[in-house]
GROMACS .gro file of C-alpha atoms in nm:
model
  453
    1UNK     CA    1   1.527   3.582  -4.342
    2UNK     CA    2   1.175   3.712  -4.381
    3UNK     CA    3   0.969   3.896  -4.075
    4UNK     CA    4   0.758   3.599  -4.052
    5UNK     CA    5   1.059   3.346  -4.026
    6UNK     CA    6   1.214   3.607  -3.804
    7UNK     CA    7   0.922   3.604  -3.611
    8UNK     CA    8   0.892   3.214  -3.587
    9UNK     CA    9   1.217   3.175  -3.459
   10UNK     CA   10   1.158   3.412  -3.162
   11UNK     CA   11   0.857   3.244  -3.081
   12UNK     CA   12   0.989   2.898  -3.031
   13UNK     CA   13   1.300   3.032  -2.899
   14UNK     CA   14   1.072   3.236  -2.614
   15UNK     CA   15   0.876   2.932  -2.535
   16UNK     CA   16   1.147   2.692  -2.473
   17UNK     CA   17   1.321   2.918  -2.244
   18UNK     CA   18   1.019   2.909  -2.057
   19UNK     CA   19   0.872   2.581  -2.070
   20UNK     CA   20   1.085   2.212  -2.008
   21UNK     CA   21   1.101   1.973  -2.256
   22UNK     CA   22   0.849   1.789  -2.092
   23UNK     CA   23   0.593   2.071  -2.186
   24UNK     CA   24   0.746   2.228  -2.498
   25UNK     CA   25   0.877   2.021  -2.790
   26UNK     CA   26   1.041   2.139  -3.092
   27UNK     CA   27   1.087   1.946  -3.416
   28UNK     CA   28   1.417   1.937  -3.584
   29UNK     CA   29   1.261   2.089  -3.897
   30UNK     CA   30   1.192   2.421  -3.701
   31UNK     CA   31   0.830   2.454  -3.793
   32UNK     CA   32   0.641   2.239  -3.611
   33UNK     CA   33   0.642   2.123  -3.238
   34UNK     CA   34   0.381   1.948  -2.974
   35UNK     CA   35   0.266   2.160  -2.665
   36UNK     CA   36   0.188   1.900  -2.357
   37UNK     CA   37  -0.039   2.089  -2.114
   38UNK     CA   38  -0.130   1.971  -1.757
   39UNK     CA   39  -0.459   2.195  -1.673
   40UNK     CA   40  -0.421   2.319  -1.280
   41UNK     CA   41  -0.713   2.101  -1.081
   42UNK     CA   42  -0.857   2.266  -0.832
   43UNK     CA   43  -0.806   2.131  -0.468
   44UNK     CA   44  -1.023   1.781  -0.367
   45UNK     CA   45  -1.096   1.722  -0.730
   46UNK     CA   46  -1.253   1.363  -0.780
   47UNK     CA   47  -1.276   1.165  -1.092
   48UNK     CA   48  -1.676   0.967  -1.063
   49UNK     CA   49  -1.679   0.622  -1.209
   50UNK     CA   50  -2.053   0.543  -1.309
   51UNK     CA   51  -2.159   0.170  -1.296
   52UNK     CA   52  -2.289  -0.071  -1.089
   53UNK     CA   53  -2.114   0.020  -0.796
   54UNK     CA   54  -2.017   0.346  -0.822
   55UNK     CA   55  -1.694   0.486  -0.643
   56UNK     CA   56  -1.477   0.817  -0.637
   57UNK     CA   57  -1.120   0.885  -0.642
   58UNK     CA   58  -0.903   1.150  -0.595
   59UNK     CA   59  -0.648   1.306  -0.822
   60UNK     CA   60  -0.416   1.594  -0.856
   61UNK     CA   61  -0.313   1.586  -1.204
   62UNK     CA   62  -0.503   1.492  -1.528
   63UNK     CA   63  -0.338   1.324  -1.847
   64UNK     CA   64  -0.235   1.685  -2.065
   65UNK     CA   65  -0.363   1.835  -2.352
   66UNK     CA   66  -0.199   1.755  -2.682
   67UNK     CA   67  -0.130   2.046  -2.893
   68UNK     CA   68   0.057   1.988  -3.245
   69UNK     CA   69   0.136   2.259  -3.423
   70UNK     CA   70   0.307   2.339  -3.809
   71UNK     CA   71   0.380   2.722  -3.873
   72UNK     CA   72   0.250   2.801  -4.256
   73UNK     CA   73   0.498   3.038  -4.451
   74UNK     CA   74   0.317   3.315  -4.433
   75UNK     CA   75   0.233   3.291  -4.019
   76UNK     CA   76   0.164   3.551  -3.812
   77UNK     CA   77   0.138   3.782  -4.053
   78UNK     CA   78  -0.146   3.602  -4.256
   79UNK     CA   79  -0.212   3.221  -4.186
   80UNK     CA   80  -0.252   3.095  -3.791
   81UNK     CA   81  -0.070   2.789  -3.714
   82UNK     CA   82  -0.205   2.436  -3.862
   83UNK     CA   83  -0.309   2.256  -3.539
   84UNK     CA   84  -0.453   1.916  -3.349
   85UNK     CA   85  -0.518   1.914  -3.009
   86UNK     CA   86  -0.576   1.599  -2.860
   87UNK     CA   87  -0.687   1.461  -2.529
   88UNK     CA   88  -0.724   1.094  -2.354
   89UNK     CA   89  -1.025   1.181  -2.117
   90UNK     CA   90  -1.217   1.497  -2.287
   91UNK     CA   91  -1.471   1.400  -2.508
   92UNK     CA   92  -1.446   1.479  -2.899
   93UNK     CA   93  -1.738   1.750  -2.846
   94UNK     CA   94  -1.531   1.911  -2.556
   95UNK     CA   95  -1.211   1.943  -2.799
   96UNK     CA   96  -1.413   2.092  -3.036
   97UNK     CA   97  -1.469   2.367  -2.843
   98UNK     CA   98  -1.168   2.436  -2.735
   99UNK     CA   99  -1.033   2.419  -3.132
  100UNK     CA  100  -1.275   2.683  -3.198
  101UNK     CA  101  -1.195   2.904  -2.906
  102UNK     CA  102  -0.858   2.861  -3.052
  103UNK     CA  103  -0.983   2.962  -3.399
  104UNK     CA  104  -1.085   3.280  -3.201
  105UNK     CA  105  -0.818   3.393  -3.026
  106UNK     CA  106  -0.617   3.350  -3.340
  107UNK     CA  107  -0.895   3.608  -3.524
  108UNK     CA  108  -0.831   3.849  -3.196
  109UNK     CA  109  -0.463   3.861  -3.231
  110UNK     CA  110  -0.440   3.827  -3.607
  111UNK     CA  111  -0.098   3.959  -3.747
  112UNK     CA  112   0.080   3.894  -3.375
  113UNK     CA  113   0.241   3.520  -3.246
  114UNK     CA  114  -0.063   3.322  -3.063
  115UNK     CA  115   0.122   3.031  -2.943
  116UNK     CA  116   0.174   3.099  -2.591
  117UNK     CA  117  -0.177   3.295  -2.581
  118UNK     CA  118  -0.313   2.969  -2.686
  119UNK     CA  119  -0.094   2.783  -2.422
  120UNK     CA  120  -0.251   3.015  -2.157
  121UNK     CA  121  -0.561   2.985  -2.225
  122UNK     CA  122  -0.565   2.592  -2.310
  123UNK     CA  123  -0.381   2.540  -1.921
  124UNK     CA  124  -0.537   2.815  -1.733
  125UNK     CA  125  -0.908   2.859  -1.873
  126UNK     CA  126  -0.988   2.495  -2.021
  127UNK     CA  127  -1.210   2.372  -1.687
  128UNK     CA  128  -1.423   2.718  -1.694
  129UNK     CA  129  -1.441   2.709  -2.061
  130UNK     CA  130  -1.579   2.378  -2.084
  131UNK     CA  131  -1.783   2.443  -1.778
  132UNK     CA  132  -1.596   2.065  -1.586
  133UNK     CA  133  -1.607   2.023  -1.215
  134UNK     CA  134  -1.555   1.806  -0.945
  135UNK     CA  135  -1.668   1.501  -0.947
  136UNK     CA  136  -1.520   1.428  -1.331
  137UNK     CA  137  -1.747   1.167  -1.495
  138UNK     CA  138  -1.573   0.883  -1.618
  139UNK     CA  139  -1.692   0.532  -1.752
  140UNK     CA  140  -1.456   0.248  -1.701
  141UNK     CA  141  -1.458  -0.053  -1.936
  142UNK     CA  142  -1.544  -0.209  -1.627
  143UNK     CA  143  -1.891  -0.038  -1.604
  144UNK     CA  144  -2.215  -0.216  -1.642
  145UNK     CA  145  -2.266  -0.005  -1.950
  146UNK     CA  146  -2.015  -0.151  -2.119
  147UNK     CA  147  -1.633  -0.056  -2.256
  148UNK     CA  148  -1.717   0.301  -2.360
  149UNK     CA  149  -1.504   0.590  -2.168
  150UNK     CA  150  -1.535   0.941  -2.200
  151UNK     CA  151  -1.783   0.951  -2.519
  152UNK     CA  152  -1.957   1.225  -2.655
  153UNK     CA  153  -2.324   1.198  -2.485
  154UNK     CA  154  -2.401   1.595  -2.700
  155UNK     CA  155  -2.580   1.418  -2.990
  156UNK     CA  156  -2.444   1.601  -3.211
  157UNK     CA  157  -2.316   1.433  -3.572
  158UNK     CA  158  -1.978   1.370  -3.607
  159UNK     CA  159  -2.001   1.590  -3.945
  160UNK     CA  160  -2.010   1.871  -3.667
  161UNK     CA  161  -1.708   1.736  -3.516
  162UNK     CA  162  -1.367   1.936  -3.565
  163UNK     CA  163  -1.120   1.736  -3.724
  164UNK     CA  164  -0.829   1.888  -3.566
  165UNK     CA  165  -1.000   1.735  -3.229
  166UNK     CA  166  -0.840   1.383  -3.138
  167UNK     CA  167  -0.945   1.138  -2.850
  168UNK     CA  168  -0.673   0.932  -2.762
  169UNK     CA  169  -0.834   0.619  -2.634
  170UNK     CA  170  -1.066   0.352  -2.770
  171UNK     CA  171  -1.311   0.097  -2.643
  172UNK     CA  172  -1.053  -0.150  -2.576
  173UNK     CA  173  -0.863   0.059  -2.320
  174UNK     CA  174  -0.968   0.157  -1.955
  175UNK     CA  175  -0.895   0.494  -1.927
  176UNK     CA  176  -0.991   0.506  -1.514
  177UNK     CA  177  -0.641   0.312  -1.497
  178UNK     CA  178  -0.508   0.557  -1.726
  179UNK     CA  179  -0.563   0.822  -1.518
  180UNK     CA  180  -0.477   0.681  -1.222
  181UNK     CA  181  -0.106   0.597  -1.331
  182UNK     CA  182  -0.123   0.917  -1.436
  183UNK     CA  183  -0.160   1.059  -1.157
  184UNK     CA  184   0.042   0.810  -0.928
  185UNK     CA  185   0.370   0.900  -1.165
  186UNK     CA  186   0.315   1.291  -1.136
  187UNK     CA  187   0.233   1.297  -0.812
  188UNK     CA  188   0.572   1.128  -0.769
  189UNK     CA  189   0.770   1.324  -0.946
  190UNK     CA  190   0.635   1.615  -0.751
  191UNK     CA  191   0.771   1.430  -0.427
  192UNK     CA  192   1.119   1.327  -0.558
  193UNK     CA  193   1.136   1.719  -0.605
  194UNK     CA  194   1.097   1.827  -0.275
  195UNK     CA  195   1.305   1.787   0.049
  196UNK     CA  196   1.189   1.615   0.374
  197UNK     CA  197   1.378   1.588   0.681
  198UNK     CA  198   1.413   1.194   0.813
  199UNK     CA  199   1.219   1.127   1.105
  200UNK     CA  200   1.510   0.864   1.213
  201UNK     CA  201   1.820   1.025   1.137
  202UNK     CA  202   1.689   1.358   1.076
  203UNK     CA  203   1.884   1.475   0.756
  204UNK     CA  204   1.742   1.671   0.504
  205UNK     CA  205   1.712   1.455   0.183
  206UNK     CA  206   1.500   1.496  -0.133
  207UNK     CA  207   1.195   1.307  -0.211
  208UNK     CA  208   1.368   1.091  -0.492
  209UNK     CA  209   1.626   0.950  -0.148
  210UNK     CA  210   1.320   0.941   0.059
  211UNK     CA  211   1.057   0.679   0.147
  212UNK     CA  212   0.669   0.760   0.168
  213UNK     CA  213   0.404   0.554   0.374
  214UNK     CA  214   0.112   0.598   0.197
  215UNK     CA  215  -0.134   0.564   0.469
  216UNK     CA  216   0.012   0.803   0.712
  217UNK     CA  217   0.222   1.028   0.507
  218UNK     CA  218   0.505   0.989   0.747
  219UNK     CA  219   0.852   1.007   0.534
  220UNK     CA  220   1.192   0.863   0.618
  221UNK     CA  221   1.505   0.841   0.413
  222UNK     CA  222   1.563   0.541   0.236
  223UNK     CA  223   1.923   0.450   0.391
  224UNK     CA  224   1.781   0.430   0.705
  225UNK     CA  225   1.493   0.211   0.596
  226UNK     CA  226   1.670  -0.018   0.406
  227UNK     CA  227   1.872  -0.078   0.687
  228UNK     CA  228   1.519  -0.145   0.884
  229UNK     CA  229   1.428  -0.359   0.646
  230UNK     CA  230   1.724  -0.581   0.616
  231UNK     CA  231   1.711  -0.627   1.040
  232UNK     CA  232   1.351  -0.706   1.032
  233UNK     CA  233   1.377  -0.984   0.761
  234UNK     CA  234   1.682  -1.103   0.937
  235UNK     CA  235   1.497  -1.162   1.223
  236UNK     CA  236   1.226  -1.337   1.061
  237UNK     CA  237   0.961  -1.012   1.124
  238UNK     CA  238   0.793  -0.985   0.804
  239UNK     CA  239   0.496  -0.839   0.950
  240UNK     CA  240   0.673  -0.587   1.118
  241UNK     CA  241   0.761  -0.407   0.859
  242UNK     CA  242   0.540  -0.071   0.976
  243UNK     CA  243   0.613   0.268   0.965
  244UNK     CA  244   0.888   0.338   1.244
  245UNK     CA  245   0.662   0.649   1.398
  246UNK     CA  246   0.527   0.539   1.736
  247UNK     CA  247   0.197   0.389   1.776
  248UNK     CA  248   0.131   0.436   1.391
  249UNK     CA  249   0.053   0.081   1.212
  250UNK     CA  250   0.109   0.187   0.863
  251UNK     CA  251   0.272  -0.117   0.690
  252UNK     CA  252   0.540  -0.085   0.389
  253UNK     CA  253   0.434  -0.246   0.032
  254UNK     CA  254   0.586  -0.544  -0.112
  255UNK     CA  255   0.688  -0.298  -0.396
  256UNK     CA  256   0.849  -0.061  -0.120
  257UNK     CA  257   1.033  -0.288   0.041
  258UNK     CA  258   1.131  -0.473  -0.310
  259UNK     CA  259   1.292  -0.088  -0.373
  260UNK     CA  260   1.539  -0.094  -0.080
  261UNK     CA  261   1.680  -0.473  -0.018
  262UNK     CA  262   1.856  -0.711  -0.224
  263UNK     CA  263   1.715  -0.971  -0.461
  264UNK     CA  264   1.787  -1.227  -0.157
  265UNK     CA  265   1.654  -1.017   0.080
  266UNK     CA  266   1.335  -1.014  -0.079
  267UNK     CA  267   1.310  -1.357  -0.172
  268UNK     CA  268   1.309  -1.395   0.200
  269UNK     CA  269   1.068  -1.140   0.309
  270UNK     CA  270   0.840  -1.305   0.006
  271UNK     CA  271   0.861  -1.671   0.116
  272UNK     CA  272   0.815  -1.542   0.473
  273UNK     CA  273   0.547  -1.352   0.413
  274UNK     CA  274   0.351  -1.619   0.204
  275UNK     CA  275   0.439  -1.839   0.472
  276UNK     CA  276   0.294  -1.645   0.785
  277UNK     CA  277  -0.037  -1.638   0.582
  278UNK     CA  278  -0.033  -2.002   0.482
  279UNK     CA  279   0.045  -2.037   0.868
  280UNK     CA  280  -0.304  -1.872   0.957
  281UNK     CA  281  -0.518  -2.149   0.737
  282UNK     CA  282  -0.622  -2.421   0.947
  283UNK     CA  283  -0.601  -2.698   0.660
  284UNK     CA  284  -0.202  -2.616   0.581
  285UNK     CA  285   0.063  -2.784   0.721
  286UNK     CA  286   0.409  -2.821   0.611
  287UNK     CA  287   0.597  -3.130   0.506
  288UNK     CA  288   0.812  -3.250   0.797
  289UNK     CA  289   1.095  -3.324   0.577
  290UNK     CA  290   1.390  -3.048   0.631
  291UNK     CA  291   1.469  -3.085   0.214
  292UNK     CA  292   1.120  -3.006   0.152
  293UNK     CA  293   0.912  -2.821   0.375
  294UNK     CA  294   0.614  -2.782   0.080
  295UNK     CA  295   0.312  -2.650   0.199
  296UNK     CA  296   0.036  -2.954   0.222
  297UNK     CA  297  -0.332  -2.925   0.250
  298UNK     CA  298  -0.498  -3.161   0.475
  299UNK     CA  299  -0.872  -3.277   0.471
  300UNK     CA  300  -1.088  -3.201   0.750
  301UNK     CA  301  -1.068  -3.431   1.069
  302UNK     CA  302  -0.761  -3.600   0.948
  303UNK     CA  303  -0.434  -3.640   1.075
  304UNK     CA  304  -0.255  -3.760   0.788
  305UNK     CA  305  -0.072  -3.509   0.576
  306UNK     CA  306   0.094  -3.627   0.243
  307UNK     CA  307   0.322  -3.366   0.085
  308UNK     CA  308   0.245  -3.345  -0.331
  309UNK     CA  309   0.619  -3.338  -0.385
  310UNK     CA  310   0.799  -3.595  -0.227
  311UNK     CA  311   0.471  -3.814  -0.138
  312UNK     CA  312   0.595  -3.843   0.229
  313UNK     CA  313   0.278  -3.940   0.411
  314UNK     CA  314   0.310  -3.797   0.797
  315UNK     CA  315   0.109  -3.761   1.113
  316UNK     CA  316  -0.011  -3.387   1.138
  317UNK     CA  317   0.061  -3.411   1.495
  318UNK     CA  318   0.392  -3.507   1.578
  319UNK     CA  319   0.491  -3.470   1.220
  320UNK     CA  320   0.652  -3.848   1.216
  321UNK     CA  321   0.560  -4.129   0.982
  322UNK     CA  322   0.168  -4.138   0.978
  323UNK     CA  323   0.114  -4.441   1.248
  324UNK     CA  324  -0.263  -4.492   1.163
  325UNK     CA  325  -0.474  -4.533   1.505
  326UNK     CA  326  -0.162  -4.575   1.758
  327UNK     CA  327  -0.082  -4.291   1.984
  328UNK     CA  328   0.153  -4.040   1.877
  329UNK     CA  329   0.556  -4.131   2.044
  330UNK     CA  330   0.692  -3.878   2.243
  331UNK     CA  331   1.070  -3.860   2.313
  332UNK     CA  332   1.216  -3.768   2.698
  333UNK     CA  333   1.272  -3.418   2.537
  334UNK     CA  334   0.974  -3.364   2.457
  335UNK     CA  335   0.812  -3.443   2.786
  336UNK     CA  336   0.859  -3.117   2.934
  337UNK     CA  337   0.709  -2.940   2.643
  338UNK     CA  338   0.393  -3.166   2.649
  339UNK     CA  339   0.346  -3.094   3.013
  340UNK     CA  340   0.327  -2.736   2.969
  341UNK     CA  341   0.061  -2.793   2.709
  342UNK     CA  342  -0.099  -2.999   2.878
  343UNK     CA  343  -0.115  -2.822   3.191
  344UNK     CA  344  -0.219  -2.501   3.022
  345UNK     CA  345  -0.485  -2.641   2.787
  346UNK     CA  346  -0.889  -2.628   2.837
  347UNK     CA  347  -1.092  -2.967   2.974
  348UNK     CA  348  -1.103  -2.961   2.600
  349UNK     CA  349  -0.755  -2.945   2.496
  350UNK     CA  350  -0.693  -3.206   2.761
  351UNK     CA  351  -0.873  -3.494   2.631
  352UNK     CA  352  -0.759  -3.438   2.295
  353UNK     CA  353  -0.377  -3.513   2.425
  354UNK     CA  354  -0.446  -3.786   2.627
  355UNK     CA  355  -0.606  -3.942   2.294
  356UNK     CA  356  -0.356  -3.836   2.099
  357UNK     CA  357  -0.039  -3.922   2.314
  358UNK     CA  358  -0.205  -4.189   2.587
  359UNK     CA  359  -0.310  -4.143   2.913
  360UNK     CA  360   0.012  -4.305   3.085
  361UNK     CA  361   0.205  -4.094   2.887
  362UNK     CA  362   0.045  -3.724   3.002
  363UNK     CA  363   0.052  -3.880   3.360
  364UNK     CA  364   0.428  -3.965   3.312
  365UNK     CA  365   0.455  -3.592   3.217
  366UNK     CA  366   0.259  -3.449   3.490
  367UNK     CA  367   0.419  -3.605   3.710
  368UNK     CA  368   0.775  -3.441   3.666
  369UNK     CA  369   0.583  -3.101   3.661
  370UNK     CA  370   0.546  -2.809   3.880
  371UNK     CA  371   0.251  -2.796   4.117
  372UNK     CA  372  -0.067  -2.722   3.973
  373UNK     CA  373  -0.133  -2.544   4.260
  374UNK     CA  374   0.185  -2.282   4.237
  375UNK     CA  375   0.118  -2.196   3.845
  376UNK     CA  376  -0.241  -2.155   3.965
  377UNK     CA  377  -0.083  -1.899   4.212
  378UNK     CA  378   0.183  -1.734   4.066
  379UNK     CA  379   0.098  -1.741   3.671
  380UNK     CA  380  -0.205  -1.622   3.460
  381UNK     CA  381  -0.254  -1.699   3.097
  382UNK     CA  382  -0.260  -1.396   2.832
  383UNK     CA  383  -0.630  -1.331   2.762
  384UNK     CA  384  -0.585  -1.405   2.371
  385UNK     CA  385  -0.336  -1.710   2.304
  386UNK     CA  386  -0.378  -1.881   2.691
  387UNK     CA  387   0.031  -1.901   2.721
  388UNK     CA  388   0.057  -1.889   3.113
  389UNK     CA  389   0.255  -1.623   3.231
  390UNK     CA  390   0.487  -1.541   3.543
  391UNK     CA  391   0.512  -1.146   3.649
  392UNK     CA  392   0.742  -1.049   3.945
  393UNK     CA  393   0.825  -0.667   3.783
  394UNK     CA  394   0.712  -0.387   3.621
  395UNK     CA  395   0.345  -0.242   3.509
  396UNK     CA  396   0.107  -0.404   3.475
  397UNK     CA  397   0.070  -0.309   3.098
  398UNK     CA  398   0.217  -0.651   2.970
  399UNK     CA  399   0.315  -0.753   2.638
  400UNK     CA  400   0.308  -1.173   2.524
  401UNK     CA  401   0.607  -1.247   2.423
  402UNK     CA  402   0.397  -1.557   2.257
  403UNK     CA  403   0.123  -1.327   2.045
  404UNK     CA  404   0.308  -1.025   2.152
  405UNK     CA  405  -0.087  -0.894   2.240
  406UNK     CA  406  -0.129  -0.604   2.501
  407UNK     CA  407  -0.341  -0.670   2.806
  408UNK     CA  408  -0.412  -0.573   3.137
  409UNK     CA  409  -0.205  -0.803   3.440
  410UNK     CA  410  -0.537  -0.676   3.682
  411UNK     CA  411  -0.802  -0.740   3.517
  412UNK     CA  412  -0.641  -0.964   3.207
  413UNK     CA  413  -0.842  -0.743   2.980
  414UNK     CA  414  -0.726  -0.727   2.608
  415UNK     CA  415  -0.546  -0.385   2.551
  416UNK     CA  416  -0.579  -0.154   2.237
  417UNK     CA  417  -0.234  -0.191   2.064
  418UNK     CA  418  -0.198   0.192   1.878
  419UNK     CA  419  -0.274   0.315   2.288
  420UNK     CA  420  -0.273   0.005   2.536
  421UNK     CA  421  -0.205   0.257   2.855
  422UNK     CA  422  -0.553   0.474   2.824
  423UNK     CA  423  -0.713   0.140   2.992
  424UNK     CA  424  -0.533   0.289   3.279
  425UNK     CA  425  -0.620   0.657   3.229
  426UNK     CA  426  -0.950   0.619   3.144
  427UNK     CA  427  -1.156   0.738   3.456
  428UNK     CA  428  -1.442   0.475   3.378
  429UNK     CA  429  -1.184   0.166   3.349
  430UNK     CA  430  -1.168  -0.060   3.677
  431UNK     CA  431  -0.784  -0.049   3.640
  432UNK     CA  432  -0.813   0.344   3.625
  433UNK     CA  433  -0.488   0.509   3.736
  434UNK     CA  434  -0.342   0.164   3.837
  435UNK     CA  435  -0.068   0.063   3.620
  436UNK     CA  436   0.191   0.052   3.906
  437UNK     CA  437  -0.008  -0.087   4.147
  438UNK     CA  438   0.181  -0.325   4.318
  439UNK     CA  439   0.519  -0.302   4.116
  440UNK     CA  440   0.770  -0.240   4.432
  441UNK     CA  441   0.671  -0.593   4.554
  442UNK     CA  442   0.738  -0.769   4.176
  443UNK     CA  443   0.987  -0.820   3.875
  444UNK     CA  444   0.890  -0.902   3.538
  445UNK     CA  445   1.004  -1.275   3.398
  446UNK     CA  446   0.934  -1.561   3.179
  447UNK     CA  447   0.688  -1.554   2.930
  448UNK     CA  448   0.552  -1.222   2.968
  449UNK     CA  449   0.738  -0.866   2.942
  450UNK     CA  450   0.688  -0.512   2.937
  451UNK     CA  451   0.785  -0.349   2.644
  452UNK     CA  452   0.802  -0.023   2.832
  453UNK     CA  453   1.092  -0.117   3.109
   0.00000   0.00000   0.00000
């Protein structure tokens, strides 16, 4: 073996016992490798996407440098390696450079290995050399200037262009998404490395075993939020599904949540979820048929609903047979229900039931109600749904159990939900300092509760 092959052999052999495989790749030939370099950002940096509305994001890692190399026969002692660098979001100007600062190094350490001098230099001294700071200019395809991305804006002739410097992308790729992902994965993979102590269970578990609410940061082990998850979709509470931490409202993604639970599970919390927002559009209703239940839109001031599946036309009332013009029936069971509605509803409200169900029909319900009088006296109705309410203990922070709103039993003032009790410790509230007021004379029942007892 000659002192160049010698020499060849203990530089790859030195880099690979420094560098992963992710960073140092050796062909099976011996001679030739790739050299993936992720440059060290500094703190805060921002990539700037230019167009008509222009808008900043943060990263913390940047696609790598590309550098392919082929050791000549007669390298180090004559010839420098044969080389390409390439590079998805510098510009074919900017890899010029660095080929040429390559070029000189090589000249400065003629005769000696240059590799991982090159490797230094390329992941420690690219941003300075090139002169690149935060906020990173980058044109999306979505720009108003059109599907160009980092491009060389130098002028100079592409005769004066190194040949050894590649661009990776082209005008039919996005390369703000590009980065992005980028930087989503690695960031990732620098939080399945590390080890974070569960806020539920509090064992220490690595990131990879560990879930991560994006908005607050908080982290929890995934055992014990699968198991969170499955209860909540049990029970129905899709949109409960928020970071356990008290008072935070982070919510978990549909991808998160997809992670942990079965494939059944999440059919569930899907269908439930696209159901609870179909629930909150005024013109949906639901086809009253128990083997169909398909989602039917209804025209504005109608009351017949007919379901594009099985064709069943309904009354969007009482969710019978549409009846045309005659009032809607109402069975003895249902009387009850109907005079709690009715009792509770606005002058409004009122004379939309008695067209809808009859006069005789409300007074036949009244009639077997409680006193007006007593609910008048002993209930008040939550501040943001109406649903009258009955308190006889505890604060007087209360919680509907209805719209499971905060508000204040004094003063029926709606309460902040991160921190409803500062309405009572806020010294220029009316309700300052009186949360217990009154609370030996009266236990909590009925409709509303208190979360807190």
């Amino acid at each position: 073996m000659s002192a160049d092959q010698e020499a060849q052999e203990d530089e790859l052999l030195a880099l690979a016992s420094i560098y992963d495989k992710d960073e140092f790749r050796r062909a099976e030939s011996g001679k030739e490798g790739e050299i993936h370099l992720c440059l060290e950002l500094p703190p805060s940096f921002k990539l700037l996407v230019k167009g008509q509305n222009s808008t900043e994001h943060n990263v913390s890692f940047l696609p790598p440098l590309v550098l392919s190399f082929e050791f000549p026969a007669d390298y180090p002692s004559a010839a420098a390696p044969v080389f390409t660098l390439s590079s998805k979001w510098l510009t074919r100007v900017q890899i010029t450079a660095l080929c040429r600062r390559l070029d000189e190094l090589w000249e400065e350490n003629q005769g000696n290995v240059v590799l991982f001098t090159w490797m230094q230099f390329l992941k420690e001294e690219t941003l300075d050399f090139l002169g690149i700071q935060s906020p990173l200019e980058i044109q999306s395809i979505e720009s108003e200037s059109g599907p160009k991305q980092a491009v060389d804006v130098s002028g100079e002739k592409s005769k004066d262009l190194d040949p050894r410097a590649v661009q990776e992308v082209d005008a039919r790729t996005d390369i703000l998404t590009q980065l992005l992902d980028f930087d989503e994965a690695q960031q990732q993979k620098v939080f399945d490395e590390k080890v974070f102590c569960c806020g539920i269970c509090y064992s220490e578990k690595l990131g990879s075993d560990s879930l991560l609410f994006k908005e607050c940061q908080h982290v929890y082990c995934k055992a014990c939020m699968k198991e969170y998850f499955q209860i909540q979709i049990r029970d129905g509470k899709v949109q409960c599904l928020n970071c356990p931490e008290p008072k935070c409202v982070s919510m978990a993604t549909p991808s998160q949540v997809k992670l942990l639970v079965g494939e059944d599970e999440f059919a569930r919390y899907d269908r439930l979820l696209l159901q609870s927002s179909l629930d909150l559009m005024a013109d949906v209703v639901y086809c009253p048929r128990m083997s169909c239940c398909m989602a039917v839109m209804v025209e504005p001031d109608s009351t017949m609903g007919i379901c594009p599946a099985c064709r069943y036309a309904f009354c969007t009332l009482c969710k019978r047979s549409y009846h045309g013009l005659s009032h809607c029936m109402v069975t003895a069971d249902e009387l009850r229900s109907l005079r709690d509605e009715y009792i509770s509803a606005s002058e409004e409200g009122k004379k939309f039931l008695e067209k809808r169900f009859g006069r005789r029909v409300i007074q036949k319900a009244v009639e077997e109600s409680f006193s007006t009088d007593w609910l008048k006296d002993n209930c008040k109705q939550c501040p943001c749904c109406g649903t009258n309410i009955q308190k006889v203990h505890g604060c007087n922070k209360m919680t509907c159990s209805s719209c499971q709103k905060c508000f204040c039993w004094i003063c029926l003032g709606a309460l902040s939900r991160v921190n409803p009790y500062s309405h009572f410790n806020n010294p220029d509230s009316p309700c300052f300092n009186q949360l217990f007021q009154g609370v030996e004379m009266e236990e909590e029942e009925g409709f509303g509760s208190d979360e807190d007892n």
